[in-house]
Amino acid sequence: MRTKQGEMKRIGATIRALREAHGWRLGKFATAIEVSHSYLANIEAGRKPLTPELARRVADRLQVPLAAITTEYTLEEIAG
Protein backbone atom coordinates (compact mmCIF):
# COMPACT_ATOMS: atom_id res chain seq x y z
CA MET A 1 0.00 0.00 0.00
CA ARG A 2 1.30 3.41 -0.96
CA THR A 3 1.60 6.17 1.64
CA LYS A 4 0.19 9.63 1.04
CA GLN A 5 3.74 11.00 0.79
CA GLY A 6 4.68 8.26 -1.68
CA GLU A 7 1.61 9.03 -3.76
CA MET A 8 2.44 12.75 -3.79
CA LYS A 9 5.98 11.93 -5.00
CA ARG A 10 4.61 9.63 -7.74
CA ILE A 11 2.16 12.27 -8.94
CA GLY A 12 4.84 14.96 -8.87
CA ALA A 13 7.27 12.81 -10.84
CA THR A 14 4.53 12.00 -13.35
CA ILE A 15 3.73 15.68 -13.86
CA ARG A 16 7.41 16.53 -14.28
CA ALA A 17 7.93 13.73 -16.81
CA LEU A 18 4.86 14.68 -18.84
CA ARG A 19 5.69 18.39 -18.69
CA GLU A 20 9.25 17.77 -19.89
CA ALA A 21 8.07 15.34 -22.58
CA HIS A 22 5.80 18.08 -23.92
CA GLY A 23 8.65 20.60 -23.94
CA TRP A 24 7.37 22.84 -21.16
CA ARG A 25 9.84 24.65 -18.89
CA LEU A 26 8.79 24.77 -15.25
CA GLY A 27 8.16 28.52 -15.06
CA LYS A 28 6.19 28.70 -18.31
CA PHE A 29 4.07 25.71 -17.34
CA ALA A 30 3.40 27.15 -13.88
CA THR A 31 2.16 30.35 -15.51
CA ALA A 32 0.03 28.38 -17.97
CA ILE A 33 -1.74 26.51 -15.14
CA GLU A 34 -1.97 29.65 -13.00
CA VAL A 35 0.27 28.71 -10.07
CA SER A 36 3.61 30.04 -8.88
CA HIS A 37 6.90 28.54 -10.04
CA SER A 38 7.71 27.50 -6.44
CA TYR A 39 4.31 25.88 -5.87
CA LEU A 40 4.65 23.75 -9.00
CA ALA A 41 8.23 22.85 -8.04
CA ASN A 42 6.93 21.70 -4.64
CA ILE A 43 4.20 19.60 -6.26
CA GLU A 44 6.72 17.98 -8.61
CA ALA A 45 9.02 17.25 -5.65
CA GLY A 46 6.17 15.62 -3.74
CA ARG A 47 6.13 18.26 -1.00
CA LYS A 48 2.71 19.76 -1.83
CA PRO A 49 -0.49 17.93 -2.74
CA LEU A 50 -2.15 18.30 -6.12
CA THR A 51 -5.73 19.53 -5.75
CA PRO A 52 -8.42 18.05 -8.01
CA GLU A 53 -8.92 21.42 -9.73
CA LEU A 54 -5.21 21.82 -10.40
CA ALA A 55 -4.97 18.22 -11.60
CA ARG A 56 -7.62 19.02 -14.22
CA ARG A 57 -5.72 22.13 -15.35
CA VAL A 58 -2.49 20.16 -15.64
CA ALA A 59 -4.16 17.37 -17.63
CA ASP A 60 -5.94 19.85 -19.91
CA ARG A 61 -2.76 21.83 -20.61
CA LEU A 62 -0.75 18.66 -21.30
CA GLN A 63 -3.63 17.19 -23.32
CA VAL A 64 -3.61 13.91 -21.40
CA PRO A 65 -6.42 12.11 -19.60
CA LEU A 66 -6.74 13.07 -15.93
CA ALA A 67 -6.07 9.42 -15.06
CA ALA A 68 -2.59 9.73 -16.60
CA ILE A 69 -1.70 11.98 -13.68
CA THR A 70 -3.82 10.67 -10.85
CA THR A 71 -3.39 6.90 -11.27
CA GLU A 72 -0.45 4.55 -11.66
CA TYR A 73 -1.65 3.37 -15.08
CA THR A 74 0.44 4.17 -18.13
CA LEU A 75 -1.00 6.21 -21.00
CA GLU A 76 -1.13 2.99 -23.06
CA GLU A 77 -3.17 1.23 -20.35
CA ILE A 78 -5.54 4.19 -20.07
CA ALA A 79 -6.02 4.45 -23.85
CA GLY A 80 -6.80 0.74 -23.94
mmCIF file with all atom_site columns, N, CA and C in Angstrom, residues 14-34 37 40 44 57-64:
data_model
loop_
_atom_site.group_PDB
_atom_site.id
_atom_site.type_symbol
_atom_site.label_atom_id
_atom_site.label_alt_id
_atom_site.label_comp_id
_atom_site.label_asym_id
_atom_site.label_entity_id
_atom_site.label_seq_id
_atom_site.pdbx_PDB_ins_code
_atom_site.Cartn_x
_atom_site.Cartn_y
_atom_site.Cartn_z
_atom_site.occupancy
_atom_site.B_iso_or_equiv
_atom_site.pdbx_formal_charge
_atom_site.auth_seq_id
_atom_site.auth_comp_id
_atom_site.auth_asym_id
_atom_site.auth_atom_id
_atom_site.pdbx_PDB_model_num
ATOM 1  N N  . THR A 1 14 ? 5.318  12.187 -12.126 1.00 0.00 ? 14 THR A N  1
ATOM 2  C CA . THR A 1 14 ? 4.533  12.003 -13.354 1.00 0.00 ? 14 THR A CA 1
ATOM 3  C C  . THR A 1 14 ? 4.319  13.335 -14.052 1.00 0.00 ? 14 THR A C  1
ATOM 4  N N  . ILE A 1 15 ? 3.945  14.350 -13.277 1.00 0.00 ? 15 ILE A N  1
ATOM 5  C CA . ILE A 1 15 ? 3.732  15.680 -13.861 1.00 0.00 ? 15 ILE A CA 1
ATOM 6  C C  . ILE A 1 15 ? 5.028  16.190 -14.475 1.00 0.00 ? 15 ILE A C  1
ATOM 7  N N  . ARG A 1 16 ? 6.128  16.061 -13.759 1.00 0.00 ? 16 ARG A N  1
ATOM 8  C CA . ARG A 1 16 ? 7.413  16.527 -14.276 1.00 0.00 ? 16 ARG A CA 1
ATOM 9  C C  . ARG A 1 16 ? 7.752  15.817 -15.584 1.00 0.00 ? 16 ARG A C  1
ATOM 10 N N  . ALA A 1 17 ? 7.599  14.496 -15.600 1.00 0.00 ? 17 ALA A N  1
ATOM 11 C CA . ALA A 1 17 ? 7.934  13.726 -16.807 1.00 0.00 ? 17 ALA A CA 1
ATOM 12 C C  . ALA A 1 17 ? 7.058  14.134 -17.982 1.00 0.00 ? 17 ALA A C  1
ATOM 13 N N  . LEU A 1 18 ? 5.765  14.280 -17.752 1.00 0.00 ? 18 LEU A N  1
ATOM 14 C CA . LEU A 1 18 ? 4.861  14.680 -18.837 1.00 0.00 ? 18 LEU A CA 1
ATOM 15 C C  . LEU A 1 18 ? 5.153  16.103 -19.296 1.00 0.00 ? 18 LEU A C  1
ATOM 16 N N  . ARG A 1 19 ? 5.385  17.001 -18.354 1.00 0.00 ? 19 ARG A N  1
ATOM 17 C CA . ARG A 1 19 ? 5.692  18.395 -18.691 1.00 0.00 ? 19 ARG A CA 1
ATOM 18 C C  . ARG A 1 19 ? 6.942  18.461 -19.556 1.00 0.00 ? 19 ARG A C  1
ATOM 19 N N  . GLU A 1 20 ? 8.000  17.767 -19.133 1.00 0.00 ? 20 GLU A N  1
ATOM 20 C CA . GLU A 1 20 ? 9.247  17.774 -19.893 1.00 0.00 ? 20 GLU A CA 1
ATOM 21 C C  . GLU A 1 20 ? 9.081  17.110 -21.258 1.00 0.00 ? 20 GLU A C  1
ATOM 22 N N  . ALA A 1 21 ? 8.311  16.030 -21.312 1.00 0.00 ? 21 ALA A N  1
ATOM 23 C CA . ALA A 1 21 ? 8.075  15.342 -22.582 1.00 0.00 ? 21 ALA A CA 1
ATOM 24 C C  . ALA A 1 21 ? 7.338  16.237 -23.577 1.00 0.00 ? 21 ALA A C  1
ATOM 25 N N  . HIS A 1 22 ? 6.527  17.152 -23.056 1.00 0.00 ? 22 HIS A N  1
ATOM 26 C CA . HIS A 1 22 ? 5.796  18.078 -23.915 1.00 0.00 ? 22 HIS A CA 1
ATOM 27 C C  . HIS A 1 22 ? 6.564  19.369 -24.168 1.00 0.00 ? 22 HIS A C  1
ATOM 28 N N  . GLY A 1 23 ? 7.795  19.456 -23.661 1.00 0.00 ? 23 GLY A N  1
ATOM 29 C CA . GLY A 1 23 ? 8.647  20.598 -23.939 1.00 0.00 ? 23 GLY A CA 1
ATOM 30 C C  . GLY A 1 23 ? 8.388  21.845 -23.112 1.00 0.00 ? 23 GLY A C  1
ATOM 31 N N  . TRP A 1 24 ? 7.664  21.696 -22.013 1.00 0.00 ? 24 TRP A N  1
ATOM 32 C CA . TRP A 1 24 ? 7.370  22.842 -21.161 1.00 0.00 ? 24 TRP A CA 1
ATOM 33 C C  . TRP A 1 24 ? 8.486  23.051 -20.143 1.00 0.00 ? 24 TRP A C  1
ATOM 34 N N  . ARG A 1 25 ? 8.943  24.294 -19.988 1.00 0.00 ? 25 ARG A N  1
ATOM 35 C CA . ARG A 1 25 ? 9.839  24.654 -18.894 1.00 0.00 ? 25 ARG A CA 1
ATOM 36 C C  . ARG A 1 25 ? 8.982  24.899 -17.653 1.00 0.00 ? 25 ARG A C  1
ATOM 37 N N  . LEU A 1 26 ? 9.547  24.685 -16.496 1.00 0.00 ? 26 LEU A N  1
ATOM 38 C CA . LEU A 1 26 ? 8.791  24.771 -15.246 1.00 0.00 ? 26 LEU A CA 1
ATOM 39 C C  . LEU A 1 26 ? 8.063  26.100 -15.092 1.00 0.00 ? 26 LEU A C  1
ATOM 40 N N  . GLY A 1 27 ? 8.767  27.203 -15.259 1.00 0.00 ? 27 GLY A N  1
ATOM 41 C CA . GLY A 1 27 ? 8.156  28.521 -15.064 1.00 0.00 ? 27 GLY A CA 1
ATOM 42 C C  . GLY A 1 27 ? 7.027  28.810 -16.029 1.00 0.00 ? 27 GLY A C  1
ATOM 43 N N  . LYS A 1 28 ? 7.236  28.465 -17.292 1.00 0.00 ? 28 LYS A N  1
ATOM 44 C CA . LYS A 1 28 ? 6.192  28.700 -18.306 1.00 0.00 ? 28 LYS A CA 1
ATOM 45 C C  . LYS A 1 28 ? 4.962  27.842 -18.031 1.00 0.00 ? 28 LYS A C  1
ATOM 46 N N  . PHE A 1 29 ? 5.200  26.590 -17.618 1.00 0.00 ? 29 PHE A N  1
ATOM 47 C CA . PHE A 1 29 ? 4.067  25.712 -17.337 1.00 0.00 ? 29 PHE A CA 1
ATOM 48 C C  . PHE A 1 29 ? 3.310  26.187 -16.108 1.00 0.00 ? 29 PHE A C  1
ATOM 49 N N  . ALA A 1 30 ? 4.046  26.627 -15.086 1.00 0.00 ? 30 ALA A N  1
ATOM 50 C CA . ALA A 1 30 ? 3.395  27.151 -13.877 1.00 0.00 ? 30 ALA A CA 1
ATOM 51 C C  . ALA A 1 30 ? 2.486  28.319 -14.241 1.00 0.00 ? 30 ALA A C  1
ATOM 52 N N  . THR A 1 31 ? 2.975  29.220 -15.068 1.00 0.00 ? 31 THR A N  1
ATOM 53 C CA . THR A 1 31 ? 2.163  30.350 -15.511 1.00 0.00 ? 31 THR A CA 1
ATOM 54 C C  . THR A 1 31 ? 0.939  29.873 -16.279 1.00 0.00 ? 31 THR A C  1
ATOM 55 N N  . ALA A 1 32 ? 1.127  28.890 -17.145 1.00 0.00 ? 32 ALA A N  1
ATOM 56 C CA . ALA A 1 32 ? 0.026  28.378 -17.968 1.00 0.00 ? 32 ALA A CA 1
ATOM 57 C C  . ALA A 1 32 ? -1.082 27.737 -17.132 1.00 0.00 ? 32 ALA A C  1
ATOM 58 N N  . ILE A 1 33 ? -0.717 27.141 -15.993 1.00 0.00 ? 33 ILE A N  1
ATOM 59 C CA . ILE A 1 33 ? -1.738 26.507 -15.145 1.00 0.00 ? 33 ILE A CA 1
ATOM 60 C C  . ILE A 1 33 ? -2.105 27.386 -13.947 1.00 0.00 ? 33 ILE A C  1
ATOM 61 N N  . GLU A 1 34 ? -1.602 28.610 -13.966 1.00 0.00 ? 34 GLU A N  1
ATOM 62 C CA . GLU A 1 34 ? -1.971 29.648 -12.999 1.00 0.00 ? 34 GLU A CA 1
ATOM 63 C C  . GLU A 1 34 ? -1.559 29.332 -11.564 1.00 0.00 ? 34 GLU A C  1
ATOM 64 N N  . HIS A 1 37 ? 5.783  29.416 -9.701  1.00 0.00 ? 37 HIS A N  1
ATOM 65 C CA . HIS A 1 37 ? 6.897  28.536 -10.036 1.00 0.00 ? 37 HIS A CA 1
ATOM 66 C C  . HIS A 1 37 ? 7.230  27.662 -8.830  1.00 0.00 ? 37 HIS A C  1
ATOM 67 N N  . LEU A 1 40 ? 4.542  24.874 -8.074  1.00 0.00 ? 40 LEU A N  1
ATOM 68 C CA . LEU A 1 40 ? 4.646  23.749 -9.004  1.00 0.00 ? 40 LEU A CA 1
ATOM 69 C C  . LEU A 1 40 ? 5.890  22.920 -8.703  1.00 0.00 ? 40 LEU A C  1
ATOM 70 N N  . GLU A 1 44 ? 5.896  18.945 -7.874  1.00 0.00 ? 44 GLU A N  1
ATOM 71 C CA . GLU A 1 44 ? 6.723  17.984 -8.608  1.00 0.00 ? 44 GLU A CA 1
ATOM 72 C C  . GLU A 1 44 ? 7.698  17.248 -7.692  1.00 0.00 ? 44 GLU A C  1
ATOM 73 N N  . ARG A 1 57 ? -6.425 21.129 -14.542 1.00 0.00 ? 57 ARG A N  1
ATOM 74 C CA . ARG A 1 57 ? -5.725 22.135 -15.345 1.00 0.00 ? 57 ARG A CA 1
ATOM 75 C C  . ARG A 1 57 ? -4.439 21.564 -15.941 1.00 0.00 ? 57 ARG A C  1
ATOM 76 N N  . VAL A 1 58 ? -3.715 20.791 -15.153 1.00 0.00 ? 58 VAL A N  1
ATOM 77 C CA . VAL A 1 58 ? -2.487 20.157 -15.640 1.00 0.00 ? 58 VAL A CA 1
ATOM 78 C C  . VAL A 1 58 ? -2.812 19.210 -16.793 1.00 0.00 ? 58 VAL A C  1
ATOM 79 N N  . ALA A 1 59 ? -3.789 18.342 -16.595 1.00 0.00 ? 59 ALA A N  1
ATOM 80 C CA . ALA A 1 59 ? -4.164 17.372 -17.632 1.00 0.00 ? 59 ALA A CA 1
ATOM 81 C C  . ALA A 1 59 ? -4.631 18.079 -18.900 1.00 0.00 ? 59 ALA A C  1
ATOM 82 N N  . ASP A 1 60 ? -5.446 19.107 -18.741 1.00 0.00 ? 60 ASP A N  1
ATOM 83 C CA . ASP A 1 60 ? -5.937 19.847 -19.911 1.00 0.00 ? 60 ASP A CA 1
ATOM 84 C C  . ASP A 1 60 ? -4.790 20.490 -20.672 1.00 0.00 ? 60 ASP A C  1
ATOM 85 N N  . ARG A 1 61 ? -3.871 21.132 -19.953 1.00 0.00 ? 61 ARG A N  1
ATOM 86 C CA . ARG A 1 61 ? -2.763 21.828 -20.606 1.00 0.00 ? 61 ARG A CA 1
ATOM 87 C C  . ARG A 1 61 ? -1.822 20.855 -21.310 1.00 0.00 ? 61 ARG A C  1
ATOM 88 N N  . LEU A 1 62 ? -1.625 19.672 -20.697 1.00 0.00 ? 62 LEU A N  1
ATOM 89 C CA . LEU A 1 62 ? -0.752 18.659 -21.298 1.00 0.00 ? 62 LEU A CA 1
ATOM 90 C C  . LEU A 1 62 ? -1.484 17.779 -22.309 1.00 0.00 ? 62 LEU A C  1
ATOM 91 N N  . GLN A 1 63 ? -2.788 17.952 -22.402 1.00 0.00 ? 63 GLN A N  1
ATOM 92 C CA . GLN A 1 63 ? -3.632 17.187 -23.318 1.00 0.00 ? 63 GLN A CA 1
ATOM 93 C C  . GLN A 1 63 ? -3.500 15.688 -23.075 1.00 0.00 ? 63 GLN A C  1
ATOM 94 N N  . VAL A 1 64 ? -3.622 15.320 -21.798 1.00 0.00 ? 64 VAL A N  1
ATOM 95 C CA . VAL A 1 64 ? -3.607 13.911 -21.402 1.00 0.00 ? 64 VAL A CA 1
ATOM 96 C C  . VAL A 1 64 ? -4.848 13.655 -20.551 1.00 0.00 ? 64 VAL A C  1
#
